[in-house]
Structures are given as structure tokens and as C-alpha cells.
PDB file of C-alpha atoms and ligand atoms in Angstrom:
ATOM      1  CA  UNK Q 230      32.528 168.604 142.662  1.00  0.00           C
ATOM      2  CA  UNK Q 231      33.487 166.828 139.640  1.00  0.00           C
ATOM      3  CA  UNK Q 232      37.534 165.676 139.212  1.00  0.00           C
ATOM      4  CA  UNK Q 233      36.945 163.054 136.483  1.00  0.00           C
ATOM      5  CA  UNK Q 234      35.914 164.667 134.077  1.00  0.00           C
ATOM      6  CA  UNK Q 235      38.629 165.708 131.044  1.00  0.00           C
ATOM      7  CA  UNK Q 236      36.473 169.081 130.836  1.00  0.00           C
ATOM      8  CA  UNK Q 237      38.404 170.236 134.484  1.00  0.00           C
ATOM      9  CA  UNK Q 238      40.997 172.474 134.003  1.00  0.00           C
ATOM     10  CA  UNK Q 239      43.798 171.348 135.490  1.00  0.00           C
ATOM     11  CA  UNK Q 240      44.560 173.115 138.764  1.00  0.00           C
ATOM     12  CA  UNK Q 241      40.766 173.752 139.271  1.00  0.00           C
ATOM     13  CA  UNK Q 242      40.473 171.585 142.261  1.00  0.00           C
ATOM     14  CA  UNK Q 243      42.543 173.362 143.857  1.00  0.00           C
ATOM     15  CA  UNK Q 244      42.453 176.228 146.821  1.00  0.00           C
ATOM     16  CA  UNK Q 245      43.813 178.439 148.802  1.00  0.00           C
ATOM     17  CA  UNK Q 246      48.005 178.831 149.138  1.00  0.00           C
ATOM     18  CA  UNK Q 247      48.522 176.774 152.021  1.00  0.00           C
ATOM     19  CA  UNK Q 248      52.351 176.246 152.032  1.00  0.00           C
ATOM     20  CA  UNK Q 249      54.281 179.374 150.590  1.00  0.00           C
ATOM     21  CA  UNK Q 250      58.133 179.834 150.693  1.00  0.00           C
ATOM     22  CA  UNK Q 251      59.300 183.498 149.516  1.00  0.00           C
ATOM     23  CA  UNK Q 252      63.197 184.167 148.865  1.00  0.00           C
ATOM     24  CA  UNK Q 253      64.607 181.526 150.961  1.00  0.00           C
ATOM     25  CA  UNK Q 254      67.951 180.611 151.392  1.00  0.00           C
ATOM     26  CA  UNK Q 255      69.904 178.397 153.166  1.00  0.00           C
ATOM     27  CA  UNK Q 256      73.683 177.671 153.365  1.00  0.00           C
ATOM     28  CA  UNK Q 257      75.612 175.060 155.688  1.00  0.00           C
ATOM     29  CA  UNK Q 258      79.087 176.626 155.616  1.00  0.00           C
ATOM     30  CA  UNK Q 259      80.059 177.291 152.130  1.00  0.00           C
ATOM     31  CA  UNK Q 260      77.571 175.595 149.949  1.00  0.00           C
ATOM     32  CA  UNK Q 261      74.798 177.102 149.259  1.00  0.00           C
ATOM     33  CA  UNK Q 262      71.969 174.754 149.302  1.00  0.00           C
ATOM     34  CA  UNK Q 263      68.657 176.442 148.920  1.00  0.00           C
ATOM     35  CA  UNK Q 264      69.064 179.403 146.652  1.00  0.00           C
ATOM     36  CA  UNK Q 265      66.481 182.243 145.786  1.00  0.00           C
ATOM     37  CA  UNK Q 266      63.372 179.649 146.162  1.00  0.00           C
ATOM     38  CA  UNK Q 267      60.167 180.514 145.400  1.00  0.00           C
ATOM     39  CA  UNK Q 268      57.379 178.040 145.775  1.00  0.00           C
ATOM     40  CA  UNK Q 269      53.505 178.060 146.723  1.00  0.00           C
ATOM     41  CA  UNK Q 270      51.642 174.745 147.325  1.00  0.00           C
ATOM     42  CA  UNK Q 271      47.753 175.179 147.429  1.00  0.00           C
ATOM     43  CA  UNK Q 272      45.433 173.464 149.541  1.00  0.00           C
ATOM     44  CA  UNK Q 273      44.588 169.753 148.232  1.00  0.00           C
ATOM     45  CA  UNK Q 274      47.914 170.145 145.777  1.00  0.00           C
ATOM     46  CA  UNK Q 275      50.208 167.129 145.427  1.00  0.00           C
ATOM     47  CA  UNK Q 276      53.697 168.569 144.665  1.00  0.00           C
ATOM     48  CA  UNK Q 277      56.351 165.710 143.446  1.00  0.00           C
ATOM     49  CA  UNK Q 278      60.087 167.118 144.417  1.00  0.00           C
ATOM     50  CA  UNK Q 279      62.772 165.459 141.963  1.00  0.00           C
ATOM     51  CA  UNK Q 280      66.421 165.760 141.595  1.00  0.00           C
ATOM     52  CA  UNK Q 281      69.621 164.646 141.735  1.00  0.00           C
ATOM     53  CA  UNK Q 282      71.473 163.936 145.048  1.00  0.00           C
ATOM     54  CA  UNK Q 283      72.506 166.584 146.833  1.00  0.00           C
ATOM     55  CA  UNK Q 284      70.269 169.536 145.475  1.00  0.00           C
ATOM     56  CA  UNK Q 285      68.640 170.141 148.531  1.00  0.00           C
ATOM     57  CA  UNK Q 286      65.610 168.639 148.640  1.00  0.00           C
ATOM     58  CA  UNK Q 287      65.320 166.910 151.909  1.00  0.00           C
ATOM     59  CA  UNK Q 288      66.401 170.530 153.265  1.00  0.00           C
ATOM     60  CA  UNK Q 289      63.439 171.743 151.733  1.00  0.00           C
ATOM     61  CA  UNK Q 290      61.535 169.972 153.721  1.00  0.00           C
ATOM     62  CA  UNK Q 291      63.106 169.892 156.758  1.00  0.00           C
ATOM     63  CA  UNK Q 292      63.054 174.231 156.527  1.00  0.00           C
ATOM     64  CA  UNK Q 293      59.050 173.555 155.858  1.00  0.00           C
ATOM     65  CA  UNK Q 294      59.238 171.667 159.210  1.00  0.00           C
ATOM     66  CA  UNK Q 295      61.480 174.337 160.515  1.00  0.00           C
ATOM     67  CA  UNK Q 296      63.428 171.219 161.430  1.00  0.00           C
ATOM     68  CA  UNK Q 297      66.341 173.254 159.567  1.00  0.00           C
ATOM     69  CA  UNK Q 298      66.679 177.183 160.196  1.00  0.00           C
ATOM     70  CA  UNK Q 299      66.778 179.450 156.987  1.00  0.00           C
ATOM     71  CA  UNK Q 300      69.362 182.322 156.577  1.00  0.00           C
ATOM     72  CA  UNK Q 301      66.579 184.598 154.194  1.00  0.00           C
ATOM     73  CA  UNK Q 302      63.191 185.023 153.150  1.00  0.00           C
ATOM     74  CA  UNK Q 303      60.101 183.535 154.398  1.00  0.00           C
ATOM     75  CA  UNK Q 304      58.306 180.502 154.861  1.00  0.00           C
ATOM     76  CA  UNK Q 305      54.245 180.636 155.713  1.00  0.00           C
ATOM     77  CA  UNK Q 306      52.139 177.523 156.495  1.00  0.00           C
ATOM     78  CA  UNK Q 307      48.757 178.876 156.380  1.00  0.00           C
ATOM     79  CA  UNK Q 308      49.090 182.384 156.064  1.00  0.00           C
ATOM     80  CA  UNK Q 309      51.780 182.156 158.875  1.00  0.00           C
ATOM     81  CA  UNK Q 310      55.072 182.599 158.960  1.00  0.00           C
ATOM     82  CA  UNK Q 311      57.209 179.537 161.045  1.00  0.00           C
ATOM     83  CA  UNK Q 312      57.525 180.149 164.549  1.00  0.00           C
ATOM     84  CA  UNK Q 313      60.791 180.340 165.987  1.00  0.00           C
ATOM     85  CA  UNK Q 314      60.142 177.828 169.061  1.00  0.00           C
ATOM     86  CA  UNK Q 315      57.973 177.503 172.055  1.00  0.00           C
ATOM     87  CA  UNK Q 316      54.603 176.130 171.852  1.00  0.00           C
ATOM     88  CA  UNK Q 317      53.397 177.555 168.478  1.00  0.00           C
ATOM     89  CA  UNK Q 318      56.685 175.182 167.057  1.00  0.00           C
ATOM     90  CA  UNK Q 319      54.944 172.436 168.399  1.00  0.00           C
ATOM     91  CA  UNK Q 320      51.691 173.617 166.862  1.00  0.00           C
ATOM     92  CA  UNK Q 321      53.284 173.380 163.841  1.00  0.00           C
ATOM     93  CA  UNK Q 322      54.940 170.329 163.842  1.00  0.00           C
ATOM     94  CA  UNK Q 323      51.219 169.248 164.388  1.00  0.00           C
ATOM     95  CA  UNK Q 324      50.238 170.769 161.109  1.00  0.00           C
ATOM     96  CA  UNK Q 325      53.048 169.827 158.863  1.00  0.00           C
ATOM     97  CA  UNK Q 326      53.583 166.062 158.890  1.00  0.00           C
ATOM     98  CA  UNK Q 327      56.450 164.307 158.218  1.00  0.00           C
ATOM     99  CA  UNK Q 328      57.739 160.577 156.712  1.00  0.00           C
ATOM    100  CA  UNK Q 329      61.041 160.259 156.054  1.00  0.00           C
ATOM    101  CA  UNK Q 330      62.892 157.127 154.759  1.00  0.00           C
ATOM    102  CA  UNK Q 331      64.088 155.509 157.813  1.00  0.00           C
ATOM    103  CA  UNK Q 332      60.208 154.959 159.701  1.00  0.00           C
ATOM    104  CA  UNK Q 333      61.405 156.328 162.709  1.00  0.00           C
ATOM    105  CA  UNK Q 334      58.954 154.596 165.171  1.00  0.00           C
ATOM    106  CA  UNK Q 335      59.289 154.202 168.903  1.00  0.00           C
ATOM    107  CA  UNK Q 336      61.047 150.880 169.276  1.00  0.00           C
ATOM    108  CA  UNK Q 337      59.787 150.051 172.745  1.00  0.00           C
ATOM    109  CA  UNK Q 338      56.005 150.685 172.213  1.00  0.00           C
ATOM    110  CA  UNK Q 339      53.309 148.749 170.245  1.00  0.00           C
ATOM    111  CA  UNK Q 340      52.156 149.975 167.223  1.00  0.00           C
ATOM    112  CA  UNK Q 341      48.732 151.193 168.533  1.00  0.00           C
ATOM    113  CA  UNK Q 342      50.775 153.455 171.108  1.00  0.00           C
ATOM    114  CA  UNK Q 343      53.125 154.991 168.482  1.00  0.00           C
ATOM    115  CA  UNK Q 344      50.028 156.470 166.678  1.00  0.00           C
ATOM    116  CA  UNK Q 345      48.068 157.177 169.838  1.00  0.00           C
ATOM    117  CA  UNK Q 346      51.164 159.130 172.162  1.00  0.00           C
ATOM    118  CA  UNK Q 347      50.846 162.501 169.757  1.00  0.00           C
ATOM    119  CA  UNK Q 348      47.152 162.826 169.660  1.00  0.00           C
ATOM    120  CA  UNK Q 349      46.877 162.069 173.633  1.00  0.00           C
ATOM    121  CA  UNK Q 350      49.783 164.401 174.562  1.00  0.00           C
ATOM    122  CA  UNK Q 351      49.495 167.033 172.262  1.00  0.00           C
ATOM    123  CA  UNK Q 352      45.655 167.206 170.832  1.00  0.00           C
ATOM    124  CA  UNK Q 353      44.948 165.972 174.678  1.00  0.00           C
ATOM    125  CA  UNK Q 354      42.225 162.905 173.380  1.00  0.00           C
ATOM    126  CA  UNK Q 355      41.105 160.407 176.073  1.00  0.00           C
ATOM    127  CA  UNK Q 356      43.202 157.085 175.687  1.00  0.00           C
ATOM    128  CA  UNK Q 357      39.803 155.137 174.238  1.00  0.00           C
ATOM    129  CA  UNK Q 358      39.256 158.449 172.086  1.00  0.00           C
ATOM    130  CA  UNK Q 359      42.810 158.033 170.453  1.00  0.00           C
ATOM    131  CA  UNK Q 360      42.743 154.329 170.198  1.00  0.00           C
ATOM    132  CA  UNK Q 361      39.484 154.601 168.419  1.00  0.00           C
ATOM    133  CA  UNK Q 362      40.933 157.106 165.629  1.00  0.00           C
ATOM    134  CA  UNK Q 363      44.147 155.195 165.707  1.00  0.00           C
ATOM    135  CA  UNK Q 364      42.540 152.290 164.790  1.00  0.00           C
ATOM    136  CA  UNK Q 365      40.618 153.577 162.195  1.00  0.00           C
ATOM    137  CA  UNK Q 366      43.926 155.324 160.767  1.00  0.00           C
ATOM    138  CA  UNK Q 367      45.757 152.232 160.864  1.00  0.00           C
ATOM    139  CA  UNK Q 368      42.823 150.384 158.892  1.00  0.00           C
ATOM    140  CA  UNK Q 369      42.971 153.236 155.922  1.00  0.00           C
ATOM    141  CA  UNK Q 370      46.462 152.357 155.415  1.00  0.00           C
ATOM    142  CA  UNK Q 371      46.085 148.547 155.602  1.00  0.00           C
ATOM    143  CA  UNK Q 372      47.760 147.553 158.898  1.00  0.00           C
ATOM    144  CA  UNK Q 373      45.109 147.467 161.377  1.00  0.00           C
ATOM    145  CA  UNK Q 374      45.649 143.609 162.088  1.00  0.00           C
ATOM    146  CA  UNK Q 375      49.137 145.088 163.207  1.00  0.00           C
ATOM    147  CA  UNK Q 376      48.028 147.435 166.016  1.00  0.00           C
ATOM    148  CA  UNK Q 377      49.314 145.079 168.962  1.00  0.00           C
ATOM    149  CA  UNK Q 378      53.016 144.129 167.636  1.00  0.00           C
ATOM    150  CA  UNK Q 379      55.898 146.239 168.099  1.00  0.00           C
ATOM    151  CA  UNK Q 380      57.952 148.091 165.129  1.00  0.00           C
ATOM    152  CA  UNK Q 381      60.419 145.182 164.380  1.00  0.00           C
ATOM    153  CA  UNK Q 382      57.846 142.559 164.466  1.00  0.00           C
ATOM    154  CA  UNK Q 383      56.503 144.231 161.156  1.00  0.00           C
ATOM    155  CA  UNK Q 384      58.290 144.681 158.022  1.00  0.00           C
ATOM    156  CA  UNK Q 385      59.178 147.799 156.472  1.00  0.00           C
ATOM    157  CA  UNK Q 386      56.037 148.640 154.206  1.00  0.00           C
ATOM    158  CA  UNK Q 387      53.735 148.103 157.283  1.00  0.00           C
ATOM    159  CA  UNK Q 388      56.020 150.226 159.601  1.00  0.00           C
ATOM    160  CA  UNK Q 389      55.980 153.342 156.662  1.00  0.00           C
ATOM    161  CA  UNK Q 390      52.477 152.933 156.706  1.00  0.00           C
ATOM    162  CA  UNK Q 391      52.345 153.140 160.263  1.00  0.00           C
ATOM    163  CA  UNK Q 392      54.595 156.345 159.917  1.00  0.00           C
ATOM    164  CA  UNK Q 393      51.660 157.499 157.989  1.00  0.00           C
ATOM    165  CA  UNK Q 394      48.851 157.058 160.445  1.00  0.00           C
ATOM    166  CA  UNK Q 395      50.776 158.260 162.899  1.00  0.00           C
ATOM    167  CA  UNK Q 396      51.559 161.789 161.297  1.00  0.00           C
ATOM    168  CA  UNK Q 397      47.718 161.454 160.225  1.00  0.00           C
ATOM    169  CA  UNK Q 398      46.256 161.056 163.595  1.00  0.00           C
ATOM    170  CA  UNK Q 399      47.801 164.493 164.522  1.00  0.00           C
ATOM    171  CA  UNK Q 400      45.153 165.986 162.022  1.00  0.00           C
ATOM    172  CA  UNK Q 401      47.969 167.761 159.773  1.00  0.00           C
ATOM    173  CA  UNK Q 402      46.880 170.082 157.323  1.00  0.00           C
ATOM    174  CA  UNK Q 403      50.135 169.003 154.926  1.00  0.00           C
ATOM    175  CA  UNK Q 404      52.260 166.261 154.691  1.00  0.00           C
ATOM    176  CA  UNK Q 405      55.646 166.154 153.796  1.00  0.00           C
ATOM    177  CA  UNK Q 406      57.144 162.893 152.410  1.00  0.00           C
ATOM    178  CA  UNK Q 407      60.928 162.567 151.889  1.00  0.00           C
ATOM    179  CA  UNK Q 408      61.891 159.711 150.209  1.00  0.00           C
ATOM    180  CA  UNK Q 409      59.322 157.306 151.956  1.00  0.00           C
ATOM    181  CA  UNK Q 410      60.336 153.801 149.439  1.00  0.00           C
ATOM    182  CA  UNK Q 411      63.799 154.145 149.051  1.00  0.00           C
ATOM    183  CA  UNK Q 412      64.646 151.763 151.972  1.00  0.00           C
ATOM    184  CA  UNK Q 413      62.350 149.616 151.099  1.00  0.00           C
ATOM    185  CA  UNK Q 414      62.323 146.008 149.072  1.00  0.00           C
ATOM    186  CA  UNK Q 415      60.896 146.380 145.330  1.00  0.00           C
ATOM    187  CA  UNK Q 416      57.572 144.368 147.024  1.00  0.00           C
ATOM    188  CA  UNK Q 417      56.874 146.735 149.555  1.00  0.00           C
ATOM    189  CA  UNK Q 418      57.039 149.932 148.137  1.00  0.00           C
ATOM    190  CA  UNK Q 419      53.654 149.573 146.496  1.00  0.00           C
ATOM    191  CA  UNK Q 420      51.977 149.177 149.064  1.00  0.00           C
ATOM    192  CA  UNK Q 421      53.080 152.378 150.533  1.00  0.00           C
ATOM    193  CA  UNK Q 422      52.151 154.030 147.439  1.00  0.00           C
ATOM    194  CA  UNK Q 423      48.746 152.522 147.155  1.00  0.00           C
ATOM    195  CA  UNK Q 424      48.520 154.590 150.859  1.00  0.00           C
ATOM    196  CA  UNK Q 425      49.842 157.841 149.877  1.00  0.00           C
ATOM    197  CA  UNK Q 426      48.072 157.624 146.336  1.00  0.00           C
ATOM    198  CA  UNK Q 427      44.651 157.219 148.720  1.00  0.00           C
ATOM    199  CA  UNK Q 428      45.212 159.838 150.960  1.00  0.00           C
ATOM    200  CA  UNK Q 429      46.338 161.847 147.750  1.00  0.00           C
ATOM    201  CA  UNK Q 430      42.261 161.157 146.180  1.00  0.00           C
ATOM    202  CA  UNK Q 431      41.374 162.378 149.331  1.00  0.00           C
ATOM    203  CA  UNK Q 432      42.261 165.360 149.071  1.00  0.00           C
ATOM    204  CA  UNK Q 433      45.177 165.982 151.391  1.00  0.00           C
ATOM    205  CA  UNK Q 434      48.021 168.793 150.841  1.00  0.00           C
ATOM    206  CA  UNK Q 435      51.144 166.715 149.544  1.00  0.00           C
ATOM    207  CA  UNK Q 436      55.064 167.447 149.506  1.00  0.00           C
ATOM    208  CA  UNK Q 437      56.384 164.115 147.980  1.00  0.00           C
ATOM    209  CA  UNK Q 438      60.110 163.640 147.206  1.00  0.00           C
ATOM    210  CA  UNK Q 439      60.734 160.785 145.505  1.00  0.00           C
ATOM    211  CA  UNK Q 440      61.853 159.131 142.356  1.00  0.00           C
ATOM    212  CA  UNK Q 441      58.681 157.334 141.603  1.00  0.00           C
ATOM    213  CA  UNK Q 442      57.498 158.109 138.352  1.00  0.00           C
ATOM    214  CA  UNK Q 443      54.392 155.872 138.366  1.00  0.00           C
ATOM    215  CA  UNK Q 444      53.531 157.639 141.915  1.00  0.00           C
ATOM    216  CA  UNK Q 445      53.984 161.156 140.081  1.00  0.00           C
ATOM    217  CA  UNK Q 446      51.575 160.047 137.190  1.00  0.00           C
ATOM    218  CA  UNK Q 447      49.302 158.903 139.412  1.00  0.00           C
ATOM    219  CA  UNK Q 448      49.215 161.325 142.363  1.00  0.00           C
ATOM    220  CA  UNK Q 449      50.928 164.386 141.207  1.00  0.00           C
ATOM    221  CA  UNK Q 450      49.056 167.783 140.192  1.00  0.00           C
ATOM    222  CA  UNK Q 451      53.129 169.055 139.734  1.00  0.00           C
ATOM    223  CA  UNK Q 452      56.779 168.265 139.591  1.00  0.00           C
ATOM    224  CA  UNK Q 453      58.868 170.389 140.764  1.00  0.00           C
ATOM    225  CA  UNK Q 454      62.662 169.451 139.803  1.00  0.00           C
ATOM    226  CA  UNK Q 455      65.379 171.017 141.894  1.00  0.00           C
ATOM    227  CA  UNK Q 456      69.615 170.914 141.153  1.00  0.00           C
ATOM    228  CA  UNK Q 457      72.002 172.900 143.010  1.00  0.00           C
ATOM    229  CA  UNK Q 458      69.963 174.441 145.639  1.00  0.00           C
ATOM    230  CA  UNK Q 459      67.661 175.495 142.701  1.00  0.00           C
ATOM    231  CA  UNK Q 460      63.796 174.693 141.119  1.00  0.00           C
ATOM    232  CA  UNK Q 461      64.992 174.418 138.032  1.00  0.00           C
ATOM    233  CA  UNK Q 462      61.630 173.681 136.053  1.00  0.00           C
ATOM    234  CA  UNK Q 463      57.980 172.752 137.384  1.00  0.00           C
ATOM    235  CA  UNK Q 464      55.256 171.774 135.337  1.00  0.00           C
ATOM    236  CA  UNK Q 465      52.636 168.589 135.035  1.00  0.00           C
ATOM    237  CA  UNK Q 466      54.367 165.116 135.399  1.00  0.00           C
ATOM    238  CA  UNK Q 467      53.006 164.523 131.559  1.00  0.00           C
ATOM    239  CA  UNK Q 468      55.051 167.435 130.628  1.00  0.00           C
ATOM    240  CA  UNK Q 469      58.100 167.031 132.601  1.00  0.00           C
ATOM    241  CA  UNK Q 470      58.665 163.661 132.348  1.00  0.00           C
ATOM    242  CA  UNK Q 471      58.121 163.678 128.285  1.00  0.00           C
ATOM    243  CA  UNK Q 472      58.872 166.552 127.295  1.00  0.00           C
ATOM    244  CA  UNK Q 473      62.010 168.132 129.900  1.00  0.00           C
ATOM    245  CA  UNK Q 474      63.137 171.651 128.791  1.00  0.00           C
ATOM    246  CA  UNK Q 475      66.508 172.177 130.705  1.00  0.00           C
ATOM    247  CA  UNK Q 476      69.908 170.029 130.233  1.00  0.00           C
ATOM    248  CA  UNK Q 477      70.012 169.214 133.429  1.00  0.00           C
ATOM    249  CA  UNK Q 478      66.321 167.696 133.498  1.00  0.00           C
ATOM    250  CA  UNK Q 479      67.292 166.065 130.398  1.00  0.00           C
ATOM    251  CA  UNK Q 480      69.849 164.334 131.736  1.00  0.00           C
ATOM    252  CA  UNK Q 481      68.680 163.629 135.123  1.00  0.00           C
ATOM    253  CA  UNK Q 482      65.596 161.710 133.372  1.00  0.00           C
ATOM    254  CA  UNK Q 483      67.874 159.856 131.191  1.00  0.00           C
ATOM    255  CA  UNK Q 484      69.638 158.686 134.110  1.00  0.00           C
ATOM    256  CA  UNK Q 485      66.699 157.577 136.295  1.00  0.00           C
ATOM    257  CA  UNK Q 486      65.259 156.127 133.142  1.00  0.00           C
ATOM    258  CA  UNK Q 487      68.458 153.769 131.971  1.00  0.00           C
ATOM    259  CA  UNK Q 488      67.337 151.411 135.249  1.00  0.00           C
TER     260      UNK Q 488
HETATM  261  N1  LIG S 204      73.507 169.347 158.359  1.00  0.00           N
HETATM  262  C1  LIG S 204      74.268 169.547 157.270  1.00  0.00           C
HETATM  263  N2  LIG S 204      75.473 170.132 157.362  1.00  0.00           N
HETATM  264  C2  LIG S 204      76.227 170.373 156.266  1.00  0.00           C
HETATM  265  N3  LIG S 204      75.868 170.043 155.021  1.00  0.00           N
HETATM  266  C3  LIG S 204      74.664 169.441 154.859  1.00  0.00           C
HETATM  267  C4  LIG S 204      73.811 169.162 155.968  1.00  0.00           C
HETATM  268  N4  LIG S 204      72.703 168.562 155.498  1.00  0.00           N
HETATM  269  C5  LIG S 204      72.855 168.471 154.165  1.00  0.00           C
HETATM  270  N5  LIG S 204      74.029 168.992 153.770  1.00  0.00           N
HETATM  271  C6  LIG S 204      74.510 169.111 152.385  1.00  0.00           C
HETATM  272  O1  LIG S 204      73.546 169.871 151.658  1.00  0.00           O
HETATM  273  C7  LIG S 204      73.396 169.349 150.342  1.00  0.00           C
HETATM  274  C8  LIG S 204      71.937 169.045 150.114  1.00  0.00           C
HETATM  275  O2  LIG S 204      71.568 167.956 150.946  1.00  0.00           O
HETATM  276  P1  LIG S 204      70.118 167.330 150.922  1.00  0.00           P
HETATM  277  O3  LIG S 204      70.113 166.253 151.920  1.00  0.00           O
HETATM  278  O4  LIG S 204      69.108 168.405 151.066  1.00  0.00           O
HETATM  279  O5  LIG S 204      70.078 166.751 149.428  1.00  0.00           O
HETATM  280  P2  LIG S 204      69.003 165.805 148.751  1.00  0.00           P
HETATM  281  O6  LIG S 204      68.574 166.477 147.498  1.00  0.00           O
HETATM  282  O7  LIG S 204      67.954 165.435 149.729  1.00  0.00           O
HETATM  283  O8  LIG S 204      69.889 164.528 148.363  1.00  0.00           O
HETATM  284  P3  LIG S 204      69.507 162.950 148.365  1.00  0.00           P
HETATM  285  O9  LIG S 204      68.790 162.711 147.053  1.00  0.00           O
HETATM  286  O10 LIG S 204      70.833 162.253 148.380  1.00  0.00           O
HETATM  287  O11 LIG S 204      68.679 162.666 149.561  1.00  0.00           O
HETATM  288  C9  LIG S 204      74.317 168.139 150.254  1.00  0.00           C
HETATM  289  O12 LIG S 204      75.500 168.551 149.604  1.00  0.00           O
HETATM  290  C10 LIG S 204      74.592 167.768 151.685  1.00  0.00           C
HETATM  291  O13 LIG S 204      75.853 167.178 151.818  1.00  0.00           O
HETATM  292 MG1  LIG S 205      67.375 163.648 150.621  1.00  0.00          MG
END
């Protein structure tokens, strides 16, 4: 199949619905902080989350994690709804995986264990069968000279990138990445880009908040700006980020754009 070509129709590479959330809301007391959303992701679709702080998005993805509950509606990874708990929770912490900002490695073991412990425990690989495809993972994103160290021996673009193969070796059929640069120094965060604009090409499901516009050029098949609890607008990153059509995309673009 042909992507390059400026004859594709946007969209066209596109497949199935894989992530689908129908009518959800959420509240944490008083505030209501995801209100009436509606929002399908297809299979190989990068999806760039934007908006001011506070408007919910990291609760997005932590109810597409079912890391947070949901008080309505319904939220289907693959054609099924979230499980409550047990073992199809774990199933589906498998499928959907996550980065957030802080890298959230296991202190105490190398970086070779922290991407093999989930495939051995959960996917049940022999050690040498886990180290293989952990080394392999570790050498898509750059840091396979790495494997042997521990988390603080490596700065904080290698450890996000090591976030990354780990959440890849568990085979997941989305990833969700909430805010995965904003901790880090101006000459790191590229490098985690270069990663996640790779393993975009390649054709992985993507759920990407984060300010980057450059990233959302690059990467992004849509942008999908939230305020208040609410999607506001969605539409191509050409089109959103030239040519906003709320006030309050307006203005939030303004803002990131002044520094
Ligand atoms: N566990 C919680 N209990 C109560 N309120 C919460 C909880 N988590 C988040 N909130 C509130 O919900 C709102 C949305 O938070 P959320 O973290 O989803 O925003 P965000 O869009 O990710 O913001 P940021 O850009 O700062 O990361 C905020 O007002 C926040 O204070
Ligand atoms: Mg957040």
C-alpha cells in the first residue's frame, strides 16, 4: 500500500475502530471533567489530544486504561467494552499501553529487566525469549547500549524511551502517551519524538497528548482539542493549527504560540 503519494485520501490508511468511547462522563466531586465525549480512534490512527490545563485530558486516558472509573457511557477497546477487574483488566492493561511524563521505571532493576518482567510474567516468554525481544525493542528506540545500567544511571530521554520498549514488548495494540516531553530538557525531547514519530510510520494505534506541534505535523492523522471536560473541535493538524474555528482554540493557540 501506497502512503506517499498526495493522490491518498486522507484517512485511507486507516481501519477498523479500535478505541471507541460512547457518552462518557466522569466527575470527581463537583467538577465535571469528562462531559458527553464521543470519540473513535481507528486502527493505525495517530490522535494528538491538546488543551489547556485542567480539561481533562490525562483523565481521558487514564478512563481508556480504566486506570480511572467512568460514571456513564461506554468505553470499547476492540470491540470490547473495559472490564471491571480480574484477569481480563490485566489483559487489557496488556493491550493499551501507557507513557506518562514521569518514566516510571523500576528503580532497583536494570534496564533489560524493566522491559523483560511484563512479557515473562504476563505473556509467560522464556527469560532468553524476552531478553531477545527486549533487546531488539530497546535497539528501535536507540538505547540498546543501555540495557545493563539501572534507571538513574541514564538520563531522562533514554529512560522515556525505555518506557516505550517496555509498554512495546507487551505487544499492545494502542498506545497511550500523556505528556511524554514535558519533564524533559529542550535536548532530549527529540529524541523521544524521533521514537514515537517511528513507531507512528509503523503503523501503530496512537493517543498522544502533548503540546508538540512539530510532533502533530509530523505524526498526527488528527487533533483533537479538549477544554472543560469537552472535545471542542477535531480536525487535521494543518487545519487546526492554521486555521482554529472556536474562541477558545483561538486563544489557546495564541498562547502556546507567544513562547
Ligand atoms: N483524582 C482526582 N481527584 C479530584 N480531582 C481531580 C483528580 N484528578 C484530576 N482532577 C481534576 O480534574 C481536572 C482535569 O484534570 P486532568 O489531569 O485530566 O487535566 P489535564 O488536561 O491533563 O491537565 P494538565 O495539562 O495540567 O496535565 C483538573 O481540574 C484536576 O484538578
Ligand atoms: Mg495532564
Amino acid at each position: 500500500m501506497d502512503n506517499s503519494g498526495s493522490s491518498t485520501t486522507p484517512g485511507s490508511h486507516l481501519g477498523a475502530p479500535l478505541v471507541e468511547l460512547e457518552g462518557v462522563n466522569k466527575h470527581f466531586g463537583d467538577l465535571h471533567v469528562l462531559q458527553e465525549i464521543e470519540l473513535t480512534v481507528r486502527r493505525g490512527e495517530v490522535l494528538v489530544v491538546i488543551g489547556p490545563s485542567g480539561s481533562g485530558k490525562s483523565t481521558l486516558c487514564r478512563a481508556i486504561n480504566r486506570l480511572e472509573t467512568i460514571d456513564e457511557g461506554e468505553i470499547r477497546i476492540d470491540g470490547e467494552p473495559l472490564p471491571a477487574e480480574g484477569r481480563d483488566l490485566a489483559r487489557l492493561r496488556a493491550d493499551v499501553g501507557m507513557v506518562f511524563q514521569a518514566f516510571n521505571l523500576f528503580a532497583h532493576k536494570t534496564v533489560l529487566d524493566n522491559v523483560t518482567l511484563g512479557p515473562r510474567k504476563v505473556r509467560k516468554l522464556s527469560k532468553s525469549d524476552a531478553e531477545t525481544e527486549a533487546l531488539e525493542l530497546l535497539d528501535r528506540v536507540g538505547v540498546k547500549n543501555q540495557a545493563a545500567k539501572f534507571p538513574a544511571q541514564l538520563s531522562g530521554g533514554q529512560q522515556q524511551r525505555v518506557a516505550i520498549a517496555r509498554s512495546l514488548a507487551m505487544h499492545p495494540k494502542v498506545m497511550l502517551f500523556d505528556e511524554p516531553t514535558s519533564a524533559l530538557d529542550p535536548e532530549m525531547i527529540n529524541e523521544v519524538l524521533d521514537s514515537m514519530v517511528r513507531l507512528a510510520q509503523e503503523g501503530m494505534t496512537m493517543i498522544v497528548v502533548t503540546h508538540e506541534m512539530g510532533f502533530a505535523r509530523k505524526a498526527a492523522d488528527r487533533v483533537v482539542f479538549m477544554a472543560d471536560g469537552q472535545i471542542v473541535e477535531q480536525d487535521t493538524p494543518e487545519e487546526f493549527f492554521t486555521n482554529p474555528k472556536s474562541d477558545r482554540a483561538k486563544d489557546f493557540l495564541s498562547k502556546i504560540l507567544a513562547h
